[in-house]
Amino acid sequence: MASGTLPPPPVAPPPRSSRASARHALPSDFIDEQIGKTRAYVKSVDIAHGLLVLVTGLVAYLLAMALVDHWLIPGGLGVVGRSIAFVLFVGGSVWHLMRAVAPLVMLRINPLYAAQTIEHCQPSFKNSLLSLLQ
């Protein structure tokens, strides 16, 4: 009598979910999905850039006002000077938000710009993605 082990039964591959197969049924669906992701990434990076510029400007303004208040003007700016500086501070912040950040929040990124961004990162595409979208 031979004693041995039987090979394990073959394991069937897990079934593909209908959602995943439906999501990438056509190559154009996959391309549209990647363009959509790129649009979201570009938008979030641009918004983050606008907010970082705002924060940097605010820190620079506060530092400049502190130097003016303590070193350049004997006795400080006083209540009126500080109030004017605060109004300028808030006004400049609102102006920058309306000019640089609000359009990014309200408007959409053009799919052609997103395709150009993808092609910039992947030079091997050689304008094929832009040509496909146009």
mmCIF file with all atom_site columns, C-alpha atoms in Angstrom:
data_model
loop_
_atom_site.group_PDB
_atom_site.id
_atom_site.type_symbol
_atom_site.label_atom_id
_atom_site.label_alt_id
_atom_site.label_comp_id
_atom_site.label_asym_id
_atom_site.label_entity_id
_atom_site.label_seq_id
_atom_site.pdbx_PDB_ins_code
_atom_site.Cartn_x
_atom_site.Cartn_y
_atom_site.Cartn_z
_atom_site.occupancy
_atom_site.B_iso_or_equiv
_atom_site.pdbx_formal_charge
_atom_site.auth_seq_id
_atom_site.auth_comp_id
_atom_site.auth_asym_id
_atom_site.auth_atom_id
_atom_site.pdbx_PDB_model_num
ATOM 1   C CA . MET A 1 1   ? 0.000   0.000   0.000   1.00 0.00 ? 1   MET A CA 1
ATOM 2   C CA . ALA A 1 2   ? 1.313   3.326   -0.961  1.00 0.00 ? 2   ALA A CA 1
ATOM 3   C CA . SER A 1 3   ? 0.699   6.196   1.263   1.00 0.00 ? 3   SER A CA 1
ATOM 4   C CA . GLY A 1 4   ? 0.795   9.594   -0.274  1.00 0.00 ? 4   GLY A CA 1
ATOM 5   C CA . THR A 1 5   ? -0.953  12.870  -0.262  1.00 0.00 ? 5   THR A CA 1
ATOM 6   C CA . LEU A 1 6   ? -3.461  13.956  -2.759  1.00 0.00 ? 6   LEU A CA 1
ATOM 7   C CA . PRO A 1 7   ? -2.802  17.227  -4.534  1.00 0.00 ? 7   PRO A CA 1
ATOM 8   C CA . PRO A 1 8   ? -5.046  20.032  -3.313  1.00 0.00 ? 8   PRO A CA 1
ATOM 9   C CA . PRO A 1 9   ? -8.138  20.594  -5.402  1.00 0.00 ? 9   PRO A CA 1
ATOM 10  C CA . PRO A 1 10  ? -7.779  23.403  -7.916  1.00 0.00 ? 10  PRO A CA 1
ATOM 11  C CA . VAL A 1 11  ? -8.984  26.727  -6.636  1.00 0.00 ? 11  VAL A CA 1
ATOM 12  C CA . ALA A 1 12  ? -11.291 28.589  -8.913  1.00 0.00 ? 12  ALA A CA 1
ATOM 13  C CA . PRO A 1 13  ? -10.400 32.244  -9.426  1.00 0.00 ? 13  PRO A CA 1
ATOM 14  C CA . PRO A 1 14  ? -12.674 34.618  -7.555  1.00 0.00 ? 14  PRO A CA 1
ATOM 15  C CA . PRO A 1 15  ? -15.528 35.877  -9.684  1.00 0.00 ? 15  PRO A CA 1
ATOM 16  C CA . ARG A 1 16  ? -15.154 39.390  -10.984 1.00 0.00 ? 16  ARG A CA 1
ATOM 17  C CA . SER A 1 17  ? -17.643 41.750  -9.539  1.00 0.00 ? 17  SER A CA 1
ATOM 18  C CA . SER A 1 18  ? -20.205 42.999  -11.974 1.00 0.00 ? 18  SER A CA 1
ATOM 19  C CA . ARG A 1 19  ? -19.429 46.550  -10.886 1.00 0.00 ? 19  ARG A CA 1
ATOM 20  C CA . ALA A 1 20  ? -15.751 46.272  -11.792 1.00 0.00 ? 20  ALA A CA 1
ATOM 21  C CA . SER A 1 21  ? -16.458 44.635  -15.136 1.00 0.00 ? 21  SER A CA 1
ATOM 22  C CA . ALA A 1 22  ? -19.189 47.141  -15.918 1.00 0.00 ? 22  ALA A CA 1
ATOM 23  C CA . ARG A 1 23  ? -16.987 50.033  -14.891 1.00 0.00 ? 23  ARG A CA 1
ATOM 24  C CA . HIS A 1 24  ? -14.271 49.154  -17.404 1.00 0.00 ? 24  HIS A CA 1
ATOM 25  C CA . ALA A 1 25  ? -16.426 47.574  -20.082 1.00 0.00 ? 25  ALA A CA 1
ATOM 26  C CA . LEU A 1 26  ? -14.966 49.880  -22.710 1.00 0.00 ? 26  LEU A CA 1
ATOM 27  C CA . PRO A 1 27  ? -11.511 51.449  -22.904 1.00 0.00 ? 27  PRO A CA 1
ATOM 28  C CA . SER A 1 28  ? -13.145 54.856  -23.235 1.00 0.00 ? 28  SER A CA 1
ATOM 29  C CA . ASP A 1 29  ? -14.778 54.352  -19.830 1.00 0.00 ? 29  ASP A CA 1
ATOM 30  C CA . PHE A 1 30  ? -11.386 53.715  -18.288 1.00 0.00 ? 30  PHE A CA 1
ATOM 31  C CA . ILE A 1 31  ? -9.949  56.788  -20.000 1.00 0.00 ? 31  ILE A CA 1
ATOM 32  C CA . ASP A 1 32  ? -12.871 58.914  -18.814 1.00 0.00 ? 32  ASP A CA 1
ATOM 33  C CA . GLU A 1 33  ? -12.366 57.661  -15.270 1.00 0.00 ? 33  GLU A CA 1
ATOM 34  C CA . GLN A 1 34  ? -8.656  58.497  -15.334 1.00 0.00 ? 34  GLN A CA 1
ATOM 35  C CA . ILE A 1 35  ? -9.365  61.940  -16.799 1.00 0.00 ? 35  ILE A CA 1
ATOM 36  C CA . GLY A 1 36  ? -11.887 62.513  -13.996 1.00 0.00 ? 36  GLY A CA 1
ATOM 37  C CA . LYS A 1 37  ? -9.341  61.522  -11.349 1.00 0.00 ? 37  LYS A CA 1
ATOM 38  C CA . THR A 1 38  ? -6.748  63.796  -12.896 1.00 0.00 ? 38  THR A CA 1
ATOM 39  C CA . ARG A 1 39  ? -9.225  66.686  -12.963 1.00 0.00 ? 39  ARG A CA 1
ATOM 40  C CA . ALA A 1 40  ? -9.892  66.198  -9.257  1.00 0.00 ? 40  ALA A CA 1
ATOM 41  C CA . TYR A 1 41  ? -6.158  66.040  -8.474  1.00 0.00 ? 41  TYR A CA 1
ATOM 42  C CA . VAL A 1 42  ? -5.402  69.158  -10.498 1.00 0.00 ? 42  VAL A CA 1
ATOM 43  C CA . LYS A 1 43  ? -8.236  71.022  -8.796  1.00 0.00 ? 43  LYS A CA 1
ATOM 44  C CA . SER A 1 44  ? -7.137  70.005  -5.305  1.00 0.00 ? 44  SER A CA 1
ATOM 45  C CA . VAL A 1 45  ? -3.505  70.926  -5.992  1.00 0.00 ? 45  VAL A CA 1
ATOM 46  C CA . ASP A 1 46  ? -4.505  74.339  -7.357  1.00 0.00 ? 46  ASP A CA 1
ATOM 47  C CA . ILE A 1 47  ? -6.760  75.020  -4.364  1.00 0.00 ? 47  ILE A CA 1
ATOM 48  C CA . ALA A 1 48  ? -4.008  73.961  -1.956  1.00 0.00 ? 48  ALA A CA 1
ATOM 49  C CA . HIS A 1 49  ? -1.566  76.240  -3.791  1.00 0.00 ? 49  HIS A CA 1
ATOM 50  C CA . GLY A 1 50  ? -3.945  79.191  -3.509  1.00 0.00 ? 50  GLY A CA 1
ATOM 51  C CA . LEU A 1 51  ? -4.437  78.587  0.212   1.00 0.00 ? 51  LEU A CA 1
ATOM 52  C CA . LEU A 1 52  ? -0.699  78.228  0.832   1.00 0.00 ? 52  LEU A CA 1
ATOM 53  C CA . VAL A 1 53  ? -0.052  81.498  -0.990  1.00 0.00 ? 53  VAL A CA 1
ATOM 54  C CA . LEU A 1 54  ? -2.713  83.098  1.211   1.00 0.00 ? 54  LEU A CA 1
ATOM 55  C CA . VAL A 1 55  ? -1.172  81.762  4.419   1.00 0.00 ? 55  VAL A CA 1
ATOM 56  C CA . THR A 1 56  ? 2.319   82.818  3.344   1.00 0.00 ? 56  THR A CA 1
ATOM 57  C CA . GLY A 1 57  ? 1.095   86.301  2.505   1.00 0.00 ? 57  GLY A CA 1
ATOM 58  C CA . LEU A 1 58  ? -0.739  86.590  5.800   1.00 0.00 ? 58  LEU A CA 1
ATOM 59  C CA . VAL A 1 59  ? 2.326   85.560  7.807   1.00 0.00 ? 59  VAL A CA 1
ATOM 60  C CA . ALA A 1 60  ? 4.497   88.036  5.864   1.00 0.00 ? 60  ALA A CA 1
ATOM 61  C CA . TYR A 1 61  ? 1.929   90.818  6.385   1.00 0.00 ? 61  TYR A CA 1
ATOM 62  C CA . LEU A 1 62  ? 1.655   90.151  10.110  1.00 0.00 ? 62  LEU A CA 1
ATOM 63  C CA . LEU A 1 63  ? 5.436   90.110  10.457  1.00 0.00 ? 63  LEU A CA 1
ATOM 64  C CA . ALA A 1 64  ? 5.733   93.396  8.547   1.00 0.00 ? 64  ALA A CA 1
ATOM 65  C CA . MET A 1 65  ? 3.014   95.021  10.643  1.00 0.00 ? 65  MET A CA 1
ATOM 66  C CA . ALA A 1 66  ? 4.645   93.838  13.866  1.00 0.00 ? 66  ALA A CA 1
ATOM 67  C CA . LEU A 1 67  ? 7.956   95.339  12.752  1.00 0.00 ? 67  LEU A CA 1
ATOM 68  C CA . VAL A 1 68  ? 6.299   98.627  11.782  1.00 0.00 ? 68  VAL A CA 1
ATOM 69  C CA . ASP A 1 69  ? 4.310   98.748  15.023  1.00 0.00 ? 69  ASP A CA 1
ATOM 70  C CA . HIS A 1 70  ? 7.211   98.003  17.350  1.00 0.00 ? 70  HIS A CA 1
ATOM 71  C CA . TRP A 1 71  ? 10.306  99.349  15.624  1.00 0.00 ? 71  TRP A CA 1
ATOM 72  C CA . LEU A 1 72  ? 9.521   102.007 13.049  1.00 0.00 ? 72  LEU A CA 1
ATOM 73  C CA . ILE A 1 73  ? 6.814   104.068 14.747  1.00 0.00 ? 73  ILE A CA 1
ATOM 74  C CA . PRO A 1 74  ? 7.662   105.341 18.236  1.00 0.00 ? 74  PRO A CA 1
ATOM 75  C CA . GLY A 1 75  ? 4.842   104.407 20.591  1.00 0.00 ? 75  GLY A CA 1
ATOM 76  C CA . GLY A 1 76  ? 3.214   102.023 18.111  1.00 0.00 ? 76  GLY A CA 1
ATOM 77  C CA . LEU A 1 77  ? 0.407   102.480 15.617  1.00 0.00 ? 77  LEU A CA 1
ATOM 78  C CA . GLY A 1 78  ? -2.362  103.083 18.127  1.00 0.00 ? 78  GLY A CA 1
ATOM 79  C CA . VAL A 1 79  ? -5.943  101.945 17.883  1.00 0.00 ? 79  VAL A CA 1
ATOM 80  C CA . VAL A 1 80  ? -6.676  103.685 14.571  1.00 0.00 ? 80  VAL A CA 1
ATOM 81  C CA . GLY A 1 81  ? -3.519  102.416 12.858  1.00 0.00 ? 81  GLY A CA 1
ATOM 82  C CA . ARG A 1 82  ? -4.084  98.866  14.024  1.00 0.00 ? 82  ARG A CA 1
ATOM 83  C CA . SER A 1 83  ? -7.718  99.028  12.930  1.00 0.00 ? 83  SER A CA 1
ATOM 84  C CA . ILE A 1 84  ? -6.666  100.165 9.456   1.00 0.00 ? 84  ILE A CA 1
ATOM 85  C CA . ALA A 1 85  ? -4.048  97.403  9.343   1.00 0.00 ? 85  ALA A CA 1
ATOM 86  C CA . PHE A 1 86  ? -6.687  94.844  10.340  1.00 0.00 ? 86  PHE A CA 1
ATOM 87  C CA . VAL A 1 87  ? -9.122  96.074  7.673   1.00 0.00 ? 87  VAL A CA 1
ATOM 88  C CA . LEU A 1 88  ? -6.335  95.821  5.074   1.00 0.00 ? 88  LEU A CA 1
ATOM 89  C CA . PHE A 1 89  ? -5.514  92.345  6.413   1.00 0.00 ? 89  PHE A CA 1
ATOM 90  C CA . VAL A 1 90  ? -9.103  91.096  6.055   1.00 0.00 ? 90  VAL A CA 1
ATOM 91  C CA . GLY A 1 91  ? -9.663  92.883  2.753   1.00 0.00 ? 91  GLY A CA 1
ATOM 92  C CA . GLY A 1 92  ? -6.515  91.419  1.221   1.00 0.00 ? 92  GLY A CA 1
ATOM 93  C CA . SER A 1 93  ? -7.474  87.953  2.427   1.00 0.00 ? 93  SER A CA 1
ATOM 94  C CA . VAL A 1 94  ? -10.971 88.180  0.957   1.00 0.00 ? 94  VAL A CA 1
ATOM 95  C CA . TRP A 1 95  ? -9.610  89.618  -2.314  1.00 0.00 ? 95  TRP A CA 1
ATOM 96  C CA . HIS A 1 96  ? -7.141  86.741  -2.686  1.00 0.00 ? 96  HIS A CA 1
ATOM 97  C CA . LEU A 1 97  ? -9.793  84.140  -1.861  1.00 0.00 ? 97  LEU A CA 1
ATOM 98  C CA . MET A 1 98  ? -12.207 85.615  -4.402  1.00 0.00 ? 98  MET A CA 1
ATOM 99  C CA . ARG A 1 99  ? -9.584  86.001  -7.112  1.00 0.00 ? 99  ARG A CA 1
ATOM 100 C CA . ALA A 1 100 ? -7.511  82.829  -6.727  1.00 0.00 ? 100 ALA A CA 1
ATOM 101 C CA . VAL A 1 101 ? -9.456  80.206  -4.768  1.00 0.00 ? 101 VAL A CA 1
ATOM 102 C CA . ALA A 1 102 ? -13.179 80.787  -5.396  1.00 0.00 ? 102 ALA A CA 1
ATOM 103 C CA . PRO A 1 103 ? -13.002 80.242  -9.185  1.00 0.00 ? 103 PRO A CA 1
ATOM 104 C CA . LEU A 1 104 ? -11.258 76.922  -8.593  1.00 0.00 ? 104 LEU A CA 1
ATOM 105 C CA . VAL A 1 105 ? -13.963 75.826  -6.186  1.00 0.00 ? 105 VAL A CA 1
ATOM 106 C CA . MET A 1 106 ? -16.874 76.872  -8.389  1.00 0.00 ? 106 MET A CA 1
ATOM 107 C CA . LEU A 1 107 ? -15.618 76.003  -11.879 1.00 0.00 ? 107 LEU A CA 1
ATOM 108 C CA . ARG A 1 108 ? -14.616 72.698  -13.462 1.00 0.00 ? 108 ARG A CA 1
ATOM 109 C CA . ILE A 1 109 ? -11.219 71.715  -14.828 1.00 0.00 ? 109 ILE A CA 1
ATOM 110 C CA . ASN A 1 110 ? -11.307 71.215  -18.594 1.00 0.00 ? 110 ASN A CA 1
ATOM 111 C CA . PRO A 1 111 ? -10.819 67.551  -19.602 1.00 0.00 ? 111 PRO A CA 1
ATOM 112 C CA . LEU A 1 112 ? -8.336  68.611  -22.292 1.00 0.00 ? 112 LEU A CA 1
ATOM 113 C CA . TYR A 1 113 ? -6.207  70.314  -19.650 1.00 0.00 ? 113 TYR A CA 1
ATOM 114 C CA . ALA A 1 114 ? -6.325  67.148  -17.548 1.00 0.00 ? 114 ALA A CA 1
ATOM 115 C CA . ALA A 1 115 ? -5.289  65.098  -20.587 1.00 0.00 ? 115 ALA A CA 1
ATOM 116 C CA . GLN A 1 116 ? -2.426  67.496  -21.246 1.00 0.00 ? 116 GLN A CA 1
ATOM 117 C CA . THR A 1 117 ? -1.349  67.096  -17.615 1.00 0.00 ? 117 THR A CA 1
ATOM 118 C CA . ILE A 1 118 ? -1.352  63.311  -17.990 1.00 0.00 ? 118 ILE A CA 1
ATOM 119 C CA . GLU A 1 119 ? 0.668   63.556  -21.189 1.00 0.00 ? 119 GLU A CA 1
ATOM 120 C CA . HIS A 1 120 ? 3.135   65.886  -19.502 1.00 0.00 ? 120 HIS A CA 1
ATOM 121 C CA . CYS A 1 121 ? 3.756   63.204  -16.862 1.00 0.00 ? 121 CYS A CA 1
ATOM 122 C CA . GLN A 1 122 ? 3.822   60.370  -19.431 1.00 0.00 ? 122 GLN A CA 1
ATOM 123 C CA . PRO A 1 123 ? 5.726   61.625  -22.514 1.00 0.00 ? 123 PRO A CA 1
ATOM 124 C CA . SER A 1 124 ? 5.337   58.220  -24.164 1.00 0.00 ? 124 SER A CA 1
ATOM 125 C CA . PHE A 1 125 ? 1.716   59.102  -25.033 1.00 0.00 ? 125 PHE A CA 1
ATOM 126 C CA . LYS A 1 126 ? 2.942   61.692  -27.581 1.00 0.00 ? 126 LYS A CA 1
ATOM 127 C CA . ASN A 1 127 ? -0.341  63.650  -27.844 1.00 0.00 ? 127 ASN A CA 1
ATOM 128 C CA . SER A 1 128 ? -2.383  60.491  -28.429 1.00 0.00 ? 128 SER A CA 1
ATOM 129 C CA . LEU A 1 129 ? -4.614  61.168  -25.427 1.00 0.00 ? 129 LEU A CA 1
ATOM 130 C CA . LEU A 1 130 ? -5.342  64.728  -26.508 1.00 0.00 ? 130 LEU A CA 1
ATOM 131 C CA . SER A 1 131 ? -6.077  63.527  -30.039 1.00 0.00 ? 131 SER A CA 1
ATOM 132 C CA . LEU A 1 132 ? -8.435  60.866  -28.694 1.00 0.00 ? 132 LEU A CA 1
ATOM 133 C CA . LEU A 1 133 ? -10.386 63.398  -26.622 1.00 0.00 ? 133 LEU A CA 1
ATOM 134 C CA . GLN A 1 134 ? -10.661 65.915  -29.433 1.00 0.00 ? 134 GLN A CA 1
#
